[in-house]
C-alpha cells in the first residue's frame, strides 16, 4: 500500500507517522498519508516567511506565468487526478473530471488577475499633496481546505494567494489529502521559487493552533463547518489575525408557479444531488408554490427514483457514497426526524446495504419547518420539499435561518427576479440556474456562512493589504 509524502522545504518527505485514506465506496483503506506535527509546521512557516521576502517582489506577470504552467500540468494529468478524487472522496468520476476542469479554470483566472493588482491616485484636498493607494501582499498564508471538493477548494485558496505575491502552506482535509499531493506535484513540476508553496497534513487542531498563534502566519483562509470557523475566530482574536471563512450553508430553493417547471426540476436536481448532496451550496430546503406543488413532486419523484447509486468509478454512477459512516447515520437521522414530524417519504430514505457508505437518493414531501433537515446542513442526497403561498412568505422562509451562503429561485417574472435578488440574504443567488459558481464572480456567504469572498477580483483582494501613501511635495 502506497504512503504519500508531504512537501516541505522543497522536498517530498515520507514521515515516520501516517494516517489511512479510506475509499468510501468500499469502506476500506487504500492508501496512507504522511503526517507532521506542530514543530514541523512552525518550521514551514519560517521557511515560507523567508521565501516571501523575494516572492513578493516578483512581477505579477511572472507570477501569472507560473500559475498558467501549473494549470497546464494539471490539465495534462486530468484523468489521473479525477480518479484520485473519486478514490478518496467517492463522487462520480464524471463529476471529479468537472472538478479538475474548474480547478484549471481557477488557476488560469488568477494567472490573469496577477497582472491586474491596481492601486489608484486620489485627488488632494490641499495644494502640494499627492495621495497614492497601493496594494501589497499580506504575507505567509495558511490555507485549510475541506474534503467535499478537495481539489478545487484548495486551488481557490492557493492560486489567488500566490498571484497576490504571498507564500502559502496548504493543509488539506485528512480524509482527502491525495489530490492535494497531486496539486503539489503540479506546482513542483514547474520548478517554482523555493518555499513559495508547501503541503502539510496532520492533526487539525494542532496545526490550526500553530497557524493561529505563530506571528509569521499573516492570514488564514478556511473552508469548513461554521462550528470550526467560530473556533478560528476566537483563536485569531489574540493576534487580530485576518481570516477568510467559507462556512456552512443551508440553501433555500424557491420554485414559483410561473416558472418553466421542467427546467426548475432540472435545476433543482443539479443543485441538490451534485456530489451526492455533499456541497455547501446544495439545495437544502425546497419551497414550491402551491399551484404547482403536486406536479413538481411528481416530476421530482420520477427523476430521483432512477438516479443510479454506484461506486464513483462506474461511468454511469450518478450518486456515489457519502464520505464516512457518520455521514450515513446523520442522513438517516434527518429522514427519520422529518417523517416523525409528518413528512411523506416519496422515495429512498435508507442506507444502501453492503460495502461502502451509500445512502438512497431521497425525496420528502410536506416537510415540517421545524425538521432537522430544514435548519441543519444535511450533506446527503436528501431533498425535503414543502409548499408556500405568497412571495412574502417565500422570502421569510428563505431568510429564516442563520445561514446565507447561497439561494436558488425559479421564476419567469422579471420584476420578481430583481425583488428577490435584493431581498434574499445569500452571497450567491442562482436565478433559473442550478450551478451558478464561476471563476470570475465572487463566492462567499453572509451571516453564519462566513467572512470574505473567494474567486472574482474579490478573491485576489483577500490576500492584499491596502496602503494610503500621502506625499507632501512642499
Short mmCIF file of C-alpha atoms in Angstrom, two decimals:
data_model
loop_
_atom_site.label_atom_id
_atom_site.label_comp_id
_atom_site.label_asym_id
_atom_site.label_seq_id
_atom_site.Cartn_x
_atom_site.Cartn_y
_atom_site.Cartn_z
CA UNK A 1 0.00 0.00 0.00
CA UNK A 2 1.46 3.34 -1.06
CA UNK A 3 2.29 6.01 1.51
CA UNK A 4 2.11 9.54 0.12
CA UNK A 5 4.57 12.28 1.16
CA UNK A 6 4.18 15.82 2.44
CA UNK A 7 6.01 18.65 0.60
CA UNK A 8 8.26 20.72 2.86
CA UNK A 9 11.23 22.98 2.13
CA UNK A 10 11.22 21.90 -1.50
CA UNK A 11 11.41 18.19 -0.63
CA UNK A 12 8.98 15.26 -0.73
CA UNK A 13 9.07 13.58 2.64
CA UNK A 14 7.54 10.31 3.86
CA UNK A 15 7.33 10.74 7.61
CA UNK A 16 7.51 8.05 10.32
CA UNK A 17 3.83 8.58 11.14
CA UNK A 18 0.99 8.19 8.65
CA UNK A 19 -2.81 8.01 8.58
CA UNK A 20 -5.13 5.83 6.48
CA UNK A 21 -7.01 7.14 3.47
CA UNK A 22 -10.29 5.24 3.05
CA UNK A 23 -12.20 4.61 -0.16
CA UNK A 24 -15.80 5.46 0.83
CA UNK A 25 -17.18 3.19 -1.90
CA UNK A 26 -15.70 0.14 -0.17
CA UNK A 27 -15.06 1.38 3.35
CA UNK A 28 -11.52 0.02 3.05
CA UNK A 29 -8.15 1.67 3.42
CA UNK A 30 -6.48 2.11 0.04
CA UNK A 31 -3.50 4.36 0.81
CA UNK A 32 -1.68 6.08 3.64
CA UNK A 33 -0.70 9.72 4.04
CA UNK A 34 2.35 11.07 5.84
CA UNK A 35 1.63 13.45 8.70
CA UNK A 36 3.62 16.05 10.59
CA UNK A 37 3.25 17.72 13.98
CA UNK A 38 3.24 21.29 15.13
CA UNK A 39 7.02 21.78 15.22
CA UNK A 40 7.34 20.93 11.51
CA UNK A 41 4.53 23.35 10.69
CA UNK A 42 6.37 26.07 12.63
CA UNK A 43 9.47 25.40 10.52
CA UNK A 44 7.38 25.53 7.35
CA UNK A 45 6.05 28.94 8.38
CA UNK A 46 9.60 30.16 8.98
CA UNK A 47 10.69 28.89 5.56
CA UNK A 48 7.66 30.46 3.89
CA UNK A 49 8.37 33.77 5.60
CA UNK A 50 11.94 33.76 4.28
CA UNK A 51 10.68 33.00 0.76
CA UNK A 52 8.11 35.80 0.95
CA UNK A 53 10.85 38.44 1.06
CA UNK A 54 11.72 37.59 -2.56
CA UNK A 55 8.42 36.29 -3.98
CA UNK A 56 6.53 39.47 -3.09
CA UNK A 57 8.74 41.42 -5.50
CA UNK A 58 8.33 39.06 -8.46
CA UNK A 59 6.24 40.92 -11.09
CA UNK A 60 2.63 39.92 -11.39
CA UNK A 61 3.11 38.85 -14.97
CA UNK A 62 5.76 36.31 -13.93
CA UNK A 63 3.60 35.01 -11.09
CA UNK A 64 0.78 34.58 -13.60
CA UNK A 65 3.02 32.66 -16.00
CA UNK A 66 3.87 30.24 -13.20
CA UNK A 67 0.17 29.64 -12.45
CA UNK A 68 -0.52 29.07 -16.15
CA UNK A 69 2.18 26.41 -16.21
CA UNK A 70 0.65 24.74 -13.14
CA UNK A 71 -2.70 24.75 -14.96
CA UNK A 72 -1.08 23.13 -17.99
CA UNK A 73 0.40 20.39 -15.80
CA UNK A 74 -2.92 19.77 -14.06
CA UNK A 75 -4.72 19.59 -17.39
CA UNK A 76 -2.16 17.09 -18.66
CA UNK A 77 -2.88 14.86 -15.63
CA UNK A 78 -6.64 15.49 -15.51
CA UNK A 79 -7.82 11.88 -15.84
CA UNK A 80 -5.41 10.56 -13.22
CA UNK A 81 -6.26 13.35 -10.77
CA UNK A 82 -10.01 12.85 -11.33
CA UNK A 83 -9.68 9.17 -10.41
CA UNK A 84 -7.71 10.14 -7.30
CA UNK A 85 -10.55 12.45 -6.21
CA UNK A 86 -13.09 9.66 -6.73
CA UNK A 87 -11.00 7.11 -4.83
CA UNK A 88 -10.77 9.28 -1.71
CA UNK A 89 -14.00 11.31 -1.89
CA UNK A 90 -16.35 8.90 -3.67
CA UNK A 91 -18.03 11.30 -6.11
CA UNK A 92 -18.84 10.04 -9.62
CA UNK A 93 -15.74 10.25 -11.77
CA UNK A 94 -17.51 12.45 -14.32
CA UNK A 95 -18.01 15.00 -11.54
CA UNK A 96 -14.37 14.61 -10.49
CA UNK A 97 -13.39 15.40 -14.07
CA UNK A 98 -15.52 18.52 -13.81
CA UNK A 99 -13.78 19.46 -10.57
CA UNK A 100 -10.37 19.20 -12.23
CA UNK A 101 -11.61 21.34 -15.12
CA UNK A 102 -12.89 24.00 -12.72
CA UNK A 103 -9.59 23.94 -10.79
CA UNK A 104 -7.72 24.53 -14.05
CA UNK A 105 -10.04 27.43 -14.87
CA UNK A 106 -9.45 28.97 -11.42
CA UNK A 107 -5.69 28.75 -11.95
CA UNK A 108 -5.96 30.45 -15.33
CA UNK A 109 -8.29 33.15 -13.97
CA UNK A 110 -5.92 34.12 -11.17
CA UNK A 111 -2.94 33.87 -13.52
CA UNK A 112 -4.57 36.71 -15.45
CA UNK A 113 -5.54 38.62 -12.32
CA UNK A 114 -1.94 38.62 -11.11
CA UNK A 115 -1.28 41.27 -13.79
CA UNK A 116 -4.12 43.46 -12.57
CA UNK A 117 -3.32 44.39 -8.98
CA UNK A 118 -4.23 48.03 -9.31
CA UNK A 119 -3.83 50.95 -6.95
CA UNK A 120 -5.07 54.45 -7.63
CA UNK A 121 -4.31 58.14 -7.18
CA UNK A 122 -6.81 60.05 -5.07
CA UNK A 123 -7.29 63.80 -5.71
CA UNK A 124 -5.78 66.03 -2.99
CA UNK A 125 -7.80 68.39 -0.86
CA UNK A 126 -4.79 70.60 -0.20
CA UNK A 127 -2.24 72.16 -2.53
CA UNK A 128 1.09 70.39 -2.68
CA UNK A 129 -0.08 66.96 -1.65
CA UNK A 130 -0.43 63.73 -3.58
CA UNK A 131 -2.29 60.61 -2.37
CA UNK A 132 -1.43 57.12 -3.55
CA UNK A 133 -3.44 54.00 -2.71
CA UNK A 134 -1.27 50.94 -3.20
CA UNK A 135 -1.75 47.19 -2.72
CA UNK A 136 0.76 44.79 -1.19
CA UNK A 137 0.63 41.06 -0.37
CA UNK A 138 -0.35 40.17 3.20
CA UNK A 139 2.50 37.69 3.75
CA UNK A 140 2.51 34.00 4.63
CA UNK A 141 -0.92 32.41 4.13
CA UNK A 142 -2.23 29.24 5.77
CA UNK A 143 -4.85 27.57 3.55
CA UNK A 144 -7.13 24.94 5.10
CA UNK A 145 -9.29 23.07 2.58
CA UNK A 146 -12.17 20.58 3.04
CA UNK A 147 -12.93 17.08 1.79
CA UNK A 148 -16.10 17.65 -0.26
CA UNK A 149 -14.43 19.46 -3.18
CA UNK A 150 -10.87 18.59 -2.16
CA UNK A 151 -9.05 19.88 -5.24
CA UNK A 152 -10.99 22.91 -6.39
CA UNK A 153 -11.38 24.42 -2.91
CA UNK A 154 -7.64 24.07 -2.32
CA UNK A 155 -6.93 25.78 -5.64
CA UNK A 156 -9.36 28.63 -4.79
CA UNK A 157 -7.09 29.49 -1.88
CA UNK A 158 -3.62 28.76 -3.16
CA UNK A 159 -3.96 30.33 -6.63
CA UNK A 160 -5.04 33.84 -5.56
CA UNK A 161 -2.58 33.89 -2.67
CA UNK A 162 0.32 33.08 -4.99
CA UNK A 163 -0.99 35.52 -7.60
CA UNK A 164 -1.02 38.26 -4.97
CA UNK A 165 2.63 37.59 -4.06
CA UNK A 166 2.03 35.64 -0.86
CA UNK A 167 3.67 32.35 0.08
CA UNK A 168 1.33 29.51 1.03
CA UNK A 169 1.14 26.45 3.27
CA UNK A 170 -1.76 24.19 2.33
CA UNK A 171 -3.35 21.91 4.91
CA UNK A 172 -5.95 19.66 3.17
CA UNK A 173 -8.57 17.56 4.92
CA UNK A 174 -7.13 14.36 6.36
CA UNK A 175 -9.88 12.33 4.67
CA UNK A 176 -8.89 13.53 1.18
CA UNK A 177 -5.21 14.51 1.05
CA UNK A 178 -4.17 12.66 -2.11
CA UNK A 179 -5.48 15.12 -4.69
CA UNK A 180 -3.70 17.86 -2.71
CA UNK A 181 -0.50 15.84 -3.17
CA UNK A 182 -1.26 15.74 -6.91
CA UNK A 183 -1.79 19.53 -6.87
CA UNK A 184 1.53 19.97 -5.06
CA UNK A 185 3.19 17.76 -7.68
CA UNK A 186 1.80 20.02 -10.41
CA UNK A 187 3.32 23.03 -8.66
CA UNK A 188 6.65 21.30 -8.04
CA UNK A 189 6.80 20.19 -11.67
CA UNK A 190 7.09 23.80 -12.89
CA UNK A 191 10.06 24.43 -10.54
CA UNK A 192 8.72 27.42 -8.60
CA UNK A 193 10.88 29.62 -6.37
CA UNK A 194 11.90 27.76 -3.24
CA UNK A 195 9.28 27.51 -0.47
CA UNK A 196 6.57 29.66 -2.01
CA UNK A 197 4.32 26.61 -1.58
CA UNK A 198 4.36 23.77 0.97
CA UNK A 199 1.95 20.97 1.86
CA UNK A 200 1.32 19.69 5.39
CA UNK A 201 -1.08 17.05 6.72
CA UNK A 202 -1.66 16.21 10.35
CA UNK A 203 -3.82 16.78 13.43
CA UNK A 204 -6.23 19.59 12.57
CA UNK A 205 -6.43 21.22 15.98
CA UNK A 206 -2.66 21.12 16.47
CA UNK A 207 -1.85 22.58 13.06
CA UNK A 208 -4.58 25.23 13.33
CA UNK A 209 -3.17 26.28 16.71
CA UNK A 210 0.24 26.88 15.14
CA UNK A 211 -1.29 28.88 12.30
CA UNK A 212 -3.27 30.98 14.79
CA UNK A 213 -0.50 31.59 17.32
CA UNK A 214 2.56 31.94 15.10
CA UNK A 215 3.05 35.61 14.16
CA UNK A 216 4.77 34.64 10.90
CA UNK A 217 1.42 33.38 9.62
CA UNK A 218 -0.30 36.56 8.50
CA UNK A 219 -3.59 35.20 7.12
CA UNK A 220 -5.73 32.05 7.39
CA UNK A 221 -8.18 31.05 4.68
CA UNK A 222 -10.55 28.22 5.58
CA UNK A 223 -13.48 26.26 4.17
CA UNK A 224 -15.41 24.05 6.55
CA UNK A 225 -18.11 23.98 9.18
CA UNK A 226 -19.44 27.03 10.97
CA UNK A 227 -18.50 25.41 14.30
CA UNK A 228 -14.83 25.17 13.35
CA UNK A 229 -14.98 28.66 11.85
CA UNK A 230 -16.17 30.02 15.19
CA UNK A 231 -13.17 28.40 16.90
CA UNK A 232 -10.83 30.01 14.38
CA UNK A 233 -12.44 33.39 15.01
CA UNK A 234 -11.92 33.00 18.75
CA UNK A 235 -8.34 31.84 18.26
CA UNK A 236 -7.49 34.68 15.88
CA UNK A 237 -8.56 37.36 18.34
CA UNK A 238 -5.30 37.40 20.33
CA UNK A 239 -3.27 38.48 17.27
CA UNK A 240 -6.15 40.15 15.40
CA UNK A 241 -5.24 37.74 12.61
CA UNK A 242 -7.18 38.17 9.35
CA UNK A 243 -9.43 35.29 8.32
CA UNK A 244 -11.30 34.34 5.17
CA UNK A 245 -14.04 31.88 6.08
CA UNK A 246 -16.34 29.93 3.77
CA UNK A 247 -18.55 28.12 6.26
CA UNK A 248 -21.77 26.13 6.35
CA UNK A 249 -24.82 26.62 4.18
CA UNK A 250 -28.50 25.77 4.19
CA UNK A 251 -29.53 26.89 0.74
CA UNK A 252 -33.22 27.54 0.08
CA UNK A 253 -34.85 26.95 -3.30
CA UNK A 254 -37.95 28.96 -4.23
CA UNK A 255 -39.99 27.49 -7.08
CA UNK A 256 -42.74 29.87 -8.23
CA UNK A 257 -45.85 28.86 -10.14
CA UNK A 258 -44.86 30.96 -13.17
CA UNK A 259 -41.58 29.09 -13.76
CA UNK A 260 -40.75 26.62 -16.51
CA UNK A 261 -41.38 23.61 -14.27
CA UNK A 262 -39.33 21.13 -16.29
CA UNK A 263 -36.34 23.48 -16.19
CA UNK A 264 -36.90 24.10 -12.49
CA UNK A 265 -36.82 20.37 -11.74
CA UNK A 266 -33.66 20.04 -13.80
CA UNK A 267 -32.04 22.90 -11.90
CA UNK A 268 -33.10 21.57 -8.50
CA UNK A 269 -31.74 18.11 -9.33
CA UNK A 270 -28.39 19.64 -10.20
CA UNK A 271 -28.28 21.88 -7.13
CA UNK A 272 -29.36 19.08 -4.78
CA UNK A 273 -27.70 15.87 -5.95
CA UNK A 274 -24.34 17.05 -7.32
CA UNK A 275 -21.54 15.50 -5.25
CA UNK A 276 -24.16 13.25 -3.59
CA UNK A 277 -25.58 16.32 -1.84
CA UNK A 278 -22.27 16.99 -0.08
CA UNK A 279 -21.94 20.62 -1.06
CA UNK A 280 -22.15 23.81 0.98
CA UNK A 281 -24.33 25.32 -1.74
CA UNK A 282 -26.53 22.22 -2.17
CA UNK A 283 -30.28 22.83 -2.29
CA UNK A 284 -31.14 22.04 1.32
CA UNK A 285 -34.71 23.39 1.65
CA UNK A 286 -37.04 23.30 -1.34
CA UNK A 287 -40.12 25.53 -1.20
CA UNK A 288 -42.66 25.21 -4.03
CA UNK A 289 -45.64 27.49 -4.65
CA UNK A 290 -48.86 25.64 -4.00
CA UNK A 291 -50.43 25.72 -7.53
CA UNK A 292 -47.51 23.66 -8.94
CA UNK A 293 -46.60 21.76 -5.78
CA UNK A 294 -48.20 18.41 -6.70
CA UNK A 295 -46.83 18.44 -10.23
CA UNK A 296 -43.35 19.38 -9.02
CA UNK A 297 -43.37 16.38 -6.66
CA UNK A 298 -44.45 14.06 -9.48
CA UNK A 299 -41.63 15.22 -11.73
CA UNK A 300 -39.03 15.10 -8.96
CA UNK A 301 -40.10 11.60 -7.91
CA UNK A 302 -39.64 10.38 -11.48
CA UNK A 303 -36.12 11.84 -11.57
CA UNK A 304 -34.96 10.81 -8.11
CA UNK A 305 -36.17 7.20 -8.39
CA UNK A 306 -33.94 6.47 -11.37
CA UNK A 307 -30.70 8.03 -10.10
CA UNK A 308 -28.02 5.35 -10.26
CA UNK A 309 -26.22 4.69 -6.97
CA UNK A 310 -22.81 3.14 -7.59
CA UNK A 311 -19.08 3.32 -6.98
CA UNK A 312 -17.95 6.64 -8.42
CA UNK A 313 -15.59 4.84 -10.80
CA UNK A 314 -18.61 3.33 -12.55
CA UNK A 315 -19.04 5.63 -15.58
CA UNK A 316 -22.83 5.51 -15.15
CA UNK A 317 -22.76 6.44 -11.46
CA UNK A 318 -24.85 9.49 -10.53
CA UNK A 319 -24.83 9.10 -6.74
CA UNK A 320 -21.64 7.96 -5.06
CA UNK A 321 -21.03 7.11 -1.42
CA UNK A 322 -21.10 9.57 1.45
CA UNK A 323 -17.74 10.37 2.97
CA UNK A 324 -17.98 8.08 6.02
CA UNK A 325 -20.23 6.02 8.27
CA UNK A 326 -21.09 9.03 10.45
CA UNK A 327 -22.47 10.85 7.40
CA UNK A 328 -24.76 7.90 6.67
CA UNK A 329 -26.02 7.93 10.27
CA UNK A 330 -26.73 11.67 10.09
CA UNK A 331 -28.64 11.24 6.81
CA UNK A 332 -30.80 8.52 8.36
CA UNK A 333 -31.42 10.72 11.41
CA UNK A 334 -32.62 13.60 9.22
CA UNK A 335 -35.01 11.36 7.30
CA UNK A 336 -36.40 9.71 10.44
CA UNK A 337 -36.87 13.08 12.12
CA UNK A 338 -38.74 14.53 9.12
CA UNK A 339 -41.04 11.51 8.85
CA UNK A 340 -41.71 11.59 12.59
CA UNK A 341 -42.76 15.22 12.12
CA UNK A 342 -45.32 14.31 9.46
CA UNK A 343 -43.32 14.35 6.23
CA UNK A 344 -44.17 11.88 3.47
CA UNK A 345 -41.35 9.68 2.19
CA UNK A 346 -41.81 9.55 -1.60
CA UNK A 347 -38.70 7.51 -2.37
CA UNK A 348 -35.42 6.38 -0.84
CA UNK A 349 -34.80 7.08 2.81
CA UNK A 350 -32.41 4.29 3.83
CA UNK A 351 -28.73 3.35 3.84
CA UNK A 352 -27.81 1.03 0.99
CA UNK A 353 -26.88 -2.45 2.29
CA UNK A 354 -23.40 -3.79 1.61
CA UNK A 355 -19.92 -2.33 1.49
CA UNK A 356 -19.26 1.39 1.47
CA UNK A 357 -21.15 4.40 2.76
CA UNK A 358 -24.07 4.68 0.35
CA UNK A 359 -27.46 6.26 1.05
CA UNK A 360 -30.51 6.08 -1.20
CA UNK A 361 -31.46 9.27 -3.09
CA UNK A 362 -34.39 10.53 -1.04
CA UNK A 363 -37.40 12.78 -1.66
CA UNK A 364 -39.53 14.03 1.23
CA UNK A 365 -42.80 15.97 0.87
CA UNK A 366 -44.74 18.16 3.33
CA UNK A 367 -41.66 18.54 5.50
CA UNK A 368 -42.32 20.45 8.71
CA UNK A 369 -40.47 23.71 9.13
CA UNK A 370 -39.03 22.54 12.44
CA UNK A 371 -37.49 19.38 10.98
CA UNK A 372 -33.73 18.98 11.35
CA UNK A 373 -33.19 18.94 7.59
CA UNK A 374 -34.79 22.40 7.30
CA UNK A 375 -32.29 24.15 9.55
CA UNK A 376 -29.21 21.87 9.71
CA UNK A 377 -26.87 21.24 6.80
CA UNK A 378 -27.77 17.71 5.67
CA UNK A 379 -24.82 16.90 3.36
CA UNK A 380 -26.57 13.89 1.83
CA UNK A 381 -28.79 13.06 -1.20
CA UNK A 382 -31.97 14.08 0.64
CA UNK A 383 -34.42 16.57 -0.90
CA UNK A 384 -37.01 17.97 1.56
CA UNK A 385 -39.94 19.81 -0.06
CA UNK A 386 -42.74 21.92 1.37
CA UNK A 387 -45.31 24.36 -0.02
CA UNK A 388 -45.70 28.14 0.22
CA UNK A 389 -48.37 30.55 -0.96
CA UNK A 390 -47.03 34.09 -1.38
CA UNK A 391 -43.78 35.74 -2.38
CA UNK A 392 -43.58 37.44 1.02
CA UNK A 393 -43.88 34.07 2.75
CA UNK A 394 -41.21 32.58 0.47
CA UNK A 395 -38.73 35.34 1.33
CA UNK A 396 -39.39 34.90 5.05
CA UNK A 397 -38.83 31.14 4.75
CA UNK A 398 -35.64 31.56 2.71
CA UNK A 399 -34.12 34.10 5.11
CA UNK A 400 -35.39 32.38 8.22
CA UNK A 401 -32.21 30.75 9.47
CA UNK A 402 -28.67 31.70 10.39
CA UNK A 403 -27.00 30.74 7.09
CA UNK A 404 -26.57 32.85 3.98
CA UNK A 405 -24.23 31.16 1.52
CA UNK A 406 -26.48 30.56 -1.48
CA UNK A 407 -30.10 30.55 -2.63
CA UNK A 408 -31.96 29.49 -5.76
CA UNK A 409 -35.05 30.93 -7.45
CA UNK A 410 -37.08 29.62 -10.37
CA UNK A 411 -39.43 32.16 -11.93
CA UNK A 412 -40.14 33.87 -15.26
CA UNK A 413 -41.35 37.12 -13.68
CA UNK A 414 -38.70 39.75 -14.42
CA UNK A 415 -39.86 42.06 -11.64
CA UNK A 416 -39.74 39.22 -9.12
CA UNK A 417 -36.20 38.38 -10.20
CA UNK A 418 -34.97 41.81 -9.16
CA UNK A 419 -37.04 41.90 -5.98
CA UNK A 420 -35.62 38.56 -4.84
CA UNK A 421 -32.08 39.43 -5.87
CA UNK A 422 -32.36 42.33 -3.45
CA UNK A 423 -34.30 40.59 -0.67
CA UNK A 424 -32.56 37.22 -0.31
CA UNK A 425 -29.79 37.04 2.28
CA UNK A 426 -27.22 34.96 0.40
CA UNK A 427 -23.81 35.56 -1.13
CA UNK A 428 -24.69 33.68 -4.34
CA UNK A 429 -28.18 33.64 -5.85
CA UNK A 430 -28.94 31.35 -8.79
CA UNK A 431 -31.98 32.52 -10.72
CA UNK A 432 -33.14 29.76 -13.04
CA UNK A 433 -29.61 28.45 -12.58
CA UNK A 434 -28.73 25.37 -10.54
CA UNK A 435 -24.97 25.80 -10.98
CA UNK A 436 -24.08 29.49 -10.53
CA UNK A 437 -20.43 29.32 -9.36
CA UNK A 438 -17.84 30.62 -11.83
CA UNK A 439 -14.21 31.75 -11.63
CA UNK A 440 -14.80 35.41 -12.46
CA UNK A 441 -17.52 36.07 -9.86
CA UNK A 442 -17.16 36.29 -6.07
CA UNK A 443 -18.18 33.38 -3.87
CA UNK A 444 -18.87 33.56 -0.15
CA UNK A 445 -21.53 33.92 2.49
CA UNK A 446 -23.41 36.16 4.88
CA UNK A 447 -24.40 35.61 8.50
CA UNK A 448 -23.07 32.26 9.83
CA UNK A 449 -21.88 31.26 6.35
CA UNK A 450 -18.63 33.14 6.60
CA UNK A 451 -16.43 36.17 6.06
CA UNK A 452 -14.87 37.38 2.82
CA UNK A 453 -15.04 36.12 -0.74
CA UNK A 454 -13.24 33.66 -2.99
CA UNK A 455 -12.99 33.92 -6.80
CA UNK A 456 -13.53 37.04 -8.88
CA UNK A 457 -11.42 40.14 -8.31
CA UNK A 458 -12.60 39.98 -4.70
CA UNK A 459 -10.83 36.64 -4.28
CA UNK A 460 -7.48 38.31 -5.01
CA UNK A 461 -8.23 41.28 -2.74
CA UNK A 462 -8.47 38.87 0.22
CA UNK A 463 -4.67 38.45 0.06
CA UNK A 464 -3.74 42.10 -0.38
CA UNK A 465 -3.24 44.90 2.12
CA UNK A 466 -4.33 48.43 1.15
CA UNK A 467 -1.99 51.30 1.99
CA UNK A 468 -2.53 55.03 1.73
CA UNK A 469 0.66 56.93 0.94
CA UNK A 470 0.37 60.70 1.45
CA UNK A 471 3.15 62.80 -0.09
CA UNK A 472 3.68 66.45 0.81
CA UNK A 473 5.58 67.96 -2.11
CA UNK A 474 6.23 71.34 -0.50
#
